[in-house]
Short mmCIF file of C-alpha atoms and ligand atoms in Angstrom, two decimals:
data_model
loop_
_atom_site.label_atom_id
_atom_site.label_comp_id
_atom_site.label_asym_id
_atom_site.label_seq_id
_atom_site.Cartn_x
_atom_site.Cartn_y
_atom_site.Cartn_z
CA MET A 1 12.54 -7.13 -16.56
CA THR A 2 9.79 -4.43 -17.92
CA ASN A 3 6.20 -5.39 -18.12
CA TYR A 4 5.24 -4.95 -15.01
CA GLN A 5 2.26 -2.46 -14.98
CA LEU A 6 3.39 0.71 -15.17
CA GLY A 7 1.24 2.62 -12.45
CA ILE A 8 3.07 0.96 -9.97
CA PHE A 9 6.18 2.90 -10.33
CA ASN A 10 4.07 6.41 -10.95
CA GLU A 11 5.29 9.34 -9.21
CA GLU A 12 3.67 11.97 -11.54
CA GLY A 13 0.28 11.28 -10.57
CA ASN A 14 -0.93 13.46 -8.11
CA ILE A 15 -4.76 12.00 -7.46
CA PHE A 16 -5.61 8.80 -6.88
CA ASN A 17 -8.10 6.26 -5.69
CA VAL A 18 -8.14 3.01 -4.14
CA SER A 19 -11.18 0.59 -4.46
CA GLU A 20 -11.63 -3.29 -3.26
CA PHE A 21 -14.18 -5.02 -4.20
CA GLU A 22 -15.07 -8.65 -3.05
CA VAL A 23 -16.56 -10.64 -5.66
CA THR A 24 -19.59 -12.41 -5.17
CA SER A 25 -19.99 -14.00 -8.71
CA SER A 26 -18.98 -17.42 -9.44
CA ASP A 27 -18.55 -17.34 -13.19
CA VAL A 28 -14.97 -16.92 -14.07
CA SER A 29 -15.57 -15.94 -17.73
CA THR A 30 -18.02 -12.95 -16.23
CA ILE A 31 -15.74 -12.31 -13.81
CA LYS A 32 -13.04 -12.11 -16.59
CA LYS A 33 -15.18 -9.65 -18.65
CA ALA A 34 -15.91 -7.49 -16.18
CA ILE A 35 -12.17 -7.31 -15.33
CA ARG A 36 -11.49 -6.15 -18.98
CA LYS A 37 -13.98 -3.58 -19.01
CA ALA A 38 -12.82 -2.58 -15.84
CA VAL A 39 -9.23 -1.78 -16.60
CA LYS A 40 -10.00 0.05 -19.90
CA PRO A 41 -8.49 3.95 -19.15
CA VAL A 42 -11.06 6.17 -19.68
CA ASP A 43 -8.13 8.53 -21.29
CA GLU A 44 -4.37 8.01 -21.83
CA THR A 45 -3.42 10.10 -18.91
CA ILE A 46 -4.80 7.34 -16.15
CA GLU A 47 -2.81 4.41 -15.01
CA ILE A 48 -4.39 1.42 -12.98
CA VAL A 49 -2.33 -0.89 -11.03
CA VAL A 50 -5.35 -4.41 -10.88
CA SER A 51 -4.44 -6.43 -8.51
CA PHE A 52 -6.28 -9.94 -6.86
CA GLY A 53 -6.42 -11.45 -3.82
CA LYS A 54 -5.53 -15.41 -3.38
CA THR A 55 -9.23 -16.65 -3.25
CA LEU A 56 -10.56 -15.34 -6.26
CA LEU A 57 -6.84 -15.73 -8.12
CA GLU A 58 -7.55 -19.40 -7.24
CA LYS A 59 -10.87 -19.57 -9.05
CA ILE A 60 -10.39 -18.09 -11.76
CA SER A 61 -6.62 -18.94 -13.05
CA PRO A 62 -4.98 -21.46 -10.39
CA ASN A 63 -1.50 -21.91 -12.44
CA HIS A 64 -0.92 -18.14 -11.65
CA LEU A 65 -0.45 -17.75 -7.85
CA PRO A 66 2.85 -16.53 -7.17
CA ASP A 67 3.56 -18.98 -4.07
CA LYS A 68 4.20 -16.32 -1.24
CA LEU A 69 0.38 -14.94 -1.96
CA LYS A 70 -1.66 -15.47 1.10
CA SER A 71 -4.52 -13.75 2.78
CA PHE A 72 -4.02 -10.76 5.16
CA GLU A 73 -4.92 -11.97 8.67
CA THR A 74 -5.77 -9.76 11.32
CA ILE A 75 -2.97 -9.52 13.63
CA LYS A 76 -2.99 -8.26 17.53
CA GLY A 77 0.09 -6.63 19.05
CA LYS A 78 1.34 -7.06 22.56
CA ASN A 79 1.17 -3.64 23.49
CA GLY A 80 -2.90 -4.37 23.26
CA HIS A 81 -2.58 -2.59 19.32
CA GLU A 82 -4.08 -4.17 16.12
CA MET A 83 -4.05 -4.62 12.91
CA PRO A 84 -7.62 -5.64 11.02
CA SER A 85 -8.01 -7.43 8.22
CA ASN A 86 -10.33 -6.75 5.45
CA GLN A 87 -9.48 -9.05 2.98
CA SER A 88 -11.31 -9.77 0.05
CA ASP A 89 -10.81 -9.98 -4.12
CA LEU A 90 -10.21 -7.44 -6.28
CA TYR A 91 -7.72 -4.20 -5.93
CA PHE A 92 -7.74 -1.34 -7.91
CA ARG A 93 -5.36 1.84 -7.76
CA ILE A 94 -5.77 4.48 -10.43
CA ILE A 95 -3.54 7.55 -10.53
CA GLY A 96 -3.96 10.33 -12.41
CA GLY A 97 -3.75 14.05 -12.66
CA ASP A 98 -7.45 15.60 -13.35
CA ALA A 99 -9.97 14.55 -10.81
CA SER A 100 -12.32 14.51 -12.63
CA LEU A 101 -11.07 11.59 -14.88
CA VAL A 102 -9.98 9.62 -11.89
CA LEU A 103 -13.60 9.66 -11.25
CA ASP A 104 -14.57 9.35 -14.68
CA GLN A 105 -12.12 5.62 -14.02
CA THR A 106 -13.56 5.13 -10.29
CA ILE A 107 -17.02 5.24 -11.27
CA LYS A 108 -16.08 2.88 -15.14
CA ILE A 109 -14.49 0.41 -12.62
CA GLN A 110 -17.52 0.17 -10.26
CA GLU A 111 -19.96 -0.19 -13.21
CA ALA A 112 -17.87 -2.88 -15.23
CA LEU A 113 -18.26 -4.94 -11.58
CA ASP A 114 -21.85 -4.14 -11.29
CA GLY A 115 -24.02 -7.59 -10.38
CA ILE A 116 -20.62 -9.13 -9.77
CA SER A 117 -19.51 -7.79 -6.62
CA GLU A 118 -19.45 -5.61 -3.54
CA VAL A 119 -17.61 -2.59 -2.96
CA VAL A 120 -15.53 -3.02 -0.08
CA LEU A 121 -13.91 0.32 0.79
CA SER A 122 -13.19 3.00 -1.67
CA GLU A 123 -10.94 6.04 -0.62
CA ASN A 124 -9.93 9.00 -2.73
CA GLY A 125 -6.56 11.17 -2.20
CA PHE A 126 -4.32 13.59 -4.04
CA LYS A 127 -0.41 14.52 -3.39
CA TYR A 128 -0.60 16.18 -0.22
CA LYS A 129 2.08 19.78 0.04
CA ASP A 130 5.06 18.56 -0.94
CA CYS A 131 4.56 14.42 -1.15
CA ARG A 132 3.20 14.96 2.53
CA ASP A 133 1.63 13.42 4.81
CA LEU A 134 -1.53 14.15 6.78
CA THR A 135 0.83 15.12 10.11
CA GLY A 136 3.06 17.49 7.43
CA PHE A 137 6.08 14.71 7.11
CA VAL A 138 7.36 14.08 4.10
CA ASP A 139 6.34 10.29 3.32
CA GLY A 140 8.65 8.43 0.65
CA SER A 141 11.78 10.11 1.73
CA ALA A 142 13.19 6.51 2.33
CA ASN A 143 12.20 4.92 -1.09
CA PRO A 144 14.32 3.22 -2.60
CA LYS A 145 15.50 4.80 -5.60
CA GLU A 146 16.15 4.65 -9.11
CA GLU A 147 17.12 0.75 -10.07
CA LYS A 148 16.51 -0.39 -6.48
CA LYS A 149 12.87 0.15 -6.12
CA TYR A 150 12.42 -2.58 -9.02
CA LEU A 151 14.48 -4.79 -6.99
CA ALA A 152 12.55 -3.94 -3.93
CA ALA A 153 9.05 -4.03 -5.90
CA LEU A 154 9.08 -6.51 -8.20
CA ILE A 155 9.28 -10.58 -7.65
CA PRO A 156 12.38 -11.79 -9.46
CA GLU A 157 12.68 -13.56 -12.65
CA GLY A 158 12.56 -17.26 -12.27
CA GLU A 159 10.15 -17.51 -9.06
CA LYS A 160 6.18 -17.60 -10.42
CA GLY A 161 4.57 -14.58 -10.97
CA GLU A 162 7.81 -13.08 -12.27
CA GLY A 163 7.58 -9.14 -12.78
CA GLY A 164 4.60 -8.97 -11.18
CA THR A 165 4.40 -7.77 -7.46
CA TYR A 166 3.07 -8.62 -3.87
CA VAL A 167 0.65 -5.25 -3.39
CA PHE A 168 -0.18 -4.64 0.68
CA HIS A 169 -3.13 -2.06 1.56
CA GLN A 170 -3.81 -0.60 4.75
CA LYS A 171 -6.16 2.63 5.46
CA TRP A 172 -5.21 3.85 8.96
CA ILE A 173 -7.15 6.55 10.73
CA HIS A 174 -5.71 9.99 12.20
CA ASN A 175 -6.10 11.29 15.58
CA LEU A 176 -4.29 13.79 14.28
CA GLN A 177 -5.35 16.58 16.88
CA LYS A 178 -3.66 14.84 19.43
CA PHE A 179 -0.49 14.74 16.98
CA ASN A 180 -1.12 17.98 16.82
CA GLU A 181 -0.72 18.83 19.96
CA LEU A 182 2.52 17.55 20.63
CA PRO A 183 5.54 19.97 20.68
CA VAL A 184 7.50 19.62 16.88
CA GLY A 185 10.70 18.74 18.76
CA VAL A 186 8.13 15.41 19.94
CA GLN A 187 6.48 14.46 17.03
CA GLU A 188 9.93 14.40 15.11
CA LYS A 189 10.72 11.61 18.04
CA VAL A 190 7.73 9.98 16.75
CA ILE A 191 8.77 9.40 13.41
CA GLY A 192 12.21 9.64 13.11
CA ARG A 193 12.87 12.56 10.66
CA THR A 194 12.80 15.99 10.91
CA LYS A 195 9.64 17.30 10.15
CA VAL A 196 10.47 20.60 7.41
CA ASP A 197 13.30 18.86 5.77
CA SER A 198 12.80 15.48 6.22
CA ILE A 199 16.35 14.45 8.10
CA GLU A 200 16.50 10.82 9.26
CA LEU A 201 17.71 11.58 13.11
CA GLU A 202 20.97 10.22 14.08
CA GLY A 203 22.00 8.42 17.03
CA ASP A 204 20.90 8.70 20.60
CA ASP A 205 18.28 11.31 18.76
CA MET A 206 16.35 8.53 17.64
CA PRO A 207 13.89 6.18 19.48
CA VAL A 208 13.91 2.86 19.29
CA ASP A 209 10.06 3.24 19.16
CA SER A 210 10.19 5.73 16.47
CA HIS A 211 8.41 4.73 13.05
CA VAL A 212 11.78 4.77 10.79
CA SER A 213 13.18 2.45 13.94
CA ARG A 214 10.38 0.10 13.37
CA THR A 215 10.02 -0.01 9.53
CA ASP A 216 14.19 -0.08 8.64
CA ALA A 217 14.14 -3.36 9.09
CA LYS A 218 16.50 -5.90 8.27
CA HIS A 219 16.45 -9.65 8.21
CA ASP A 220 19.49 -12.29 8.18
CA GLY A 221 21.46 -8.77 6.56
CA VAL A 222 19.22 -8.03 3.83
CA ALA A 223 17.80 -4.85 4.21
CA MET A 224 13.67 -5.13 4.09
CA LYS A 225 13.13 -2.59 1.38
CA ILE A 226 9.42 -1.89 -0.17
CA TRP A 227 8.09 0.63 -2.31
CA ARG A 228 5.44 2.98 -1.17
CA ARG A 229 2.97 4.91 -2.99
CA SER A 230 0.99 5.67 -0.12
CA PHE A 231 -1.82 8.72 -0.29
CA PRO A 232 -3.26 10.46 2.27
CA PHE A 233 -7.08 11.57 2.36
CA GLY A 234 -8.91 13.97 4.32
CA SER A 235 -12.58 15.25 5.18
CA ALA A 236 -14.79 16.78 7.76
CA LYS A 237 -15.77 13.35 8.84
CA GLU A 238 -11.51 11.24 8.53
CA LYS A 239 -8.49 12.19 7.42
CA GLY A 240 -5.87 9.70 6.98
CA LEU A 241 -3.32 7.66 4.91
CA MET A 242 -3.99 5.17 2.57
CA PHE A 243 -1.22 2.99 2.89
CA ILE A 244 -0.09 1.06 0.04
CA THR A 245 2.88 -1.15 -1.25
CA TYR A 246 4.64 -3.02 -3.62
CA THR A 247 7.14 -5.52 -2.12
CA CYS A 248 8.82 -8.51 -4.05
CA ASP A 249 7.86 -10.41 -0.91
CA PRO A 250 5.28 -10.38 1.14
CA PHE A 251 7.16 -11.15 4.55
CA ARG A 252 9.37 -7.97 4.33
CA VAL A 253 6.18 -5.91 4.66
CA ASP A 254 4.77 -9.30 7.99
CA ILE A 255 8.44 -7.95 9.70
CA GLN A 256 7.49 -4.40 9.09
CA LEU A 257 4.16 -5.03 10.67
CA ASP A 258 5.21 -7.26 13.43
CA ARG A 259 7.71 -4.57 14.41
CA MET A 260 5.41 -1.48 14.59
CA LEU A 261 2.85 -4.02 16.70
CA GLY A 262 6.20 -4.70 19.22
CA ASN A 263 5.61 -8.02 17.88
CA THR A 264 9.12 -8.91 18.06
CA GLU A 265 12.05 -9.36 20.69
CA ASP A 266 12.71 -5.70 22.03
CA GLY A 267 8.50 -5.92 22.04
CA HIS A 268 9.00 -2.33 21.05
CA SER A 269 5.45 -0.99 19.14
CA ASP A 270 5.50 2.01 17.41
CA GLN A 271 4.77 5.23 18.87
CA ILE A 272 2.75 6.45 15.44
CA MET A 273 0.38 3.81 16.16
CA ASN A 274 -0.48 5.98 19.43
CA TYR A 275 -1.73 8.66 16.62
CA SER A 276 -3.18 6.35 14.37
CA THR A 277 -4.92 3.40 13.87
CA ALA A 278 -5.44 0.84 10.99
CA VAL A 279 -8.83 -0.05 9.78
CA SER A 280 -7.98 -2.00 7.20
CA GLY A 281 -5.50 -4.68 5.53
CA ALA A 282 -5.33 -7.02 2.52
CA TYR A 283 -2.82 -8.52 0.27
CA SER A 284 -3.11 -9.12 -3.34
CA PHE A 285 -0.52 -9.90 -6.21
CA ALA A 286 -0.58 -7.82 -9.70
CA PRO A 287 0.68 -9.50 -11.89
CA SER A 288 3.10 -8.24 -14.82
CA THR A 289 1.16 -7.50 -17.95
CA LEU A 290 1.83 -10.70 -20.06
CA GLU A 291 0.89 -12.51 -17.16
CA LEU A 292 -2.72 -10.44 -16.68
CA ALA A 293 -3.35 -11.12 -20.67
CA THR A 294 -3.25 -14.77 -20.47
CA ILE A 295 -5.10 -14.88 -16.89
CA LEU A 296 -7.74 -12.41 -18.32
C1 HEM B 1 8.70 5.97 7.03
C2 HEM B 1 4.66 7.51 8.22
C3 HEM B 1 2.57 3.10 7.80
C4 HEM B 1 7.13 1.89 6.64
C5 HEM B 1 7.86 6.42 6.62
C6 HEM B 1 8.36 8.02 6.95
C7 HEM B 1 6.89 8.83 7.01
C8 HEM B 1 5.42 7.33 7.16
C9 HEM B 1 6.74 10.11 7.79
C10 HEM B 1 9.54 9.45 7.07
C11 HEM B 1 9.89 9.19 5.26
C12 HEM B 1 9.76 8.57 4.67
O1 HEM B 1 11.23 7.74 4.47
O2 HEM B 1 8.94 8.21 3.92
C13 HEM B 1 3.49 6.34 7.77
C14 HEM B 1 2.01 6.86 8.32
C15 HEM B 1 1.71 5.52 8.01
C16 HEM B 1 2.71 4.24 8.13
C17 HEM B 1 1.66 8.13 8.76
C18 HEM B 1 0.02 5.03 9.05
C19 HEM B 1 -0.20 5.79 9.73
C20 HEM B 1 4.13 2.52 7.53
C21 HEM B 1 3.19 1.36 7.23
C22 HEM B 1 4.41 0.33 7.20
C23 HEM B 1 5.63 1.61 6.40
C24 HEM B 1 1.60 0.40 7.74
C25 HEM B 1 5.01 -0.91 6.62
C26 HEM B 1 4.31 -1.66 6.48
C27 HEM B 1 7.60 2.47 6.51
C28 HEM B 1 9.07 2.14 5.44
C29 HEM B 1 9.64 3.41 5.98
C30 HEM B 1 8.67 4.64 6.32
C31 HEM B 1 9.88 0.62 4.88
C32 HEM B 1 11.08 4.04 5.80
C33 HEM B 1 12.09 3.28 6.74
C34 HEM B 1 13.24 3.88 6.81
O3 HEM B 1 13.70 2.89 5.88
O4 HEM B 1 14.15 4.61 6.86
N1 HEM B 1 6.38 6.25 7.15
N2 HEM B 1 4.03 5.53 7.32
N3 HEM B 1 4.88 3.13 7.13
N4 HEM B 1 7.62 3.81 6.39
FE1 HEM B 1 5.56 4.44 7.16
MG1 MG B 2 18.13 3.89 7.45
#
């Protein structure tokens, strides 16, 4: 399966944008034309992952709806935390190496969709230090390697949407000051890895409510692996992580979110949620390039 959208597995890019739109037009051919225009790269170094929310895909191309695509709904956690939905229609992740070109592409997409949509969210980010989240911890260490990333991310052959992927976007706002007040040893217990070298804590050192313990999940003996491509963002106003993941089955993400929220038998919620707040959440489907050409 080699016809996935290339940006999904891009690891070289270090400048990013995610933009989310609610489509207000009901004219299918106008919508398709606008999306075709939006996804034309402004430069050969730019990669774009385009994905569709369920409601929009049902409207513009119902035959291409993969079985497991659903709208994300707000989840309330047993311990008072919440993950809100901002589910809408159209999702773009832009990856590049030059901030000017990533911005040019962002504007191109926005202008192509102007008049038929509203911007729901648009966030810029970049690779921070050696792939670290703003907490200072390396993000992505346990991502599946080599061939395994394709198995984790891509919808398998024979399933509707094969070669495509289910996408989950979730914007998080950090209370960095609160996190940074913790001694490093305590921060490491929140995450479940060491700070400098990103070594997973072992045995009794690993708390059940560390982020790694909550997200390193198995179901019926199958490891719920996902392919993460999150990026940090920051300004004097807001700091956080644009969490982005690609998965062969959204159930894998659902399980991890439930485990983070404490909505599982053991009832432990993720310590990370004491320092960071989810402010958006949405599922979409990024079809293979072959299927995308048919949809559009
Ligand atoms: C691991 C940060 C949200 C899924 C990690 C690690 C860090 C991190 C530092 C350890 C290094 C690594 O393996 O990448 C964050 C931050 C988040 C966040 C700062 C938001 C505030 C999420 C969410 C999910 C998730 C919402 C799931 C939907 C995972 C997974 C792992 C991981 C699957 C690897 C677990 C393993 O198998 O060891 N994250 N994460 N993370 N995170 Fe997150
Ligand atoms: Mg592990």
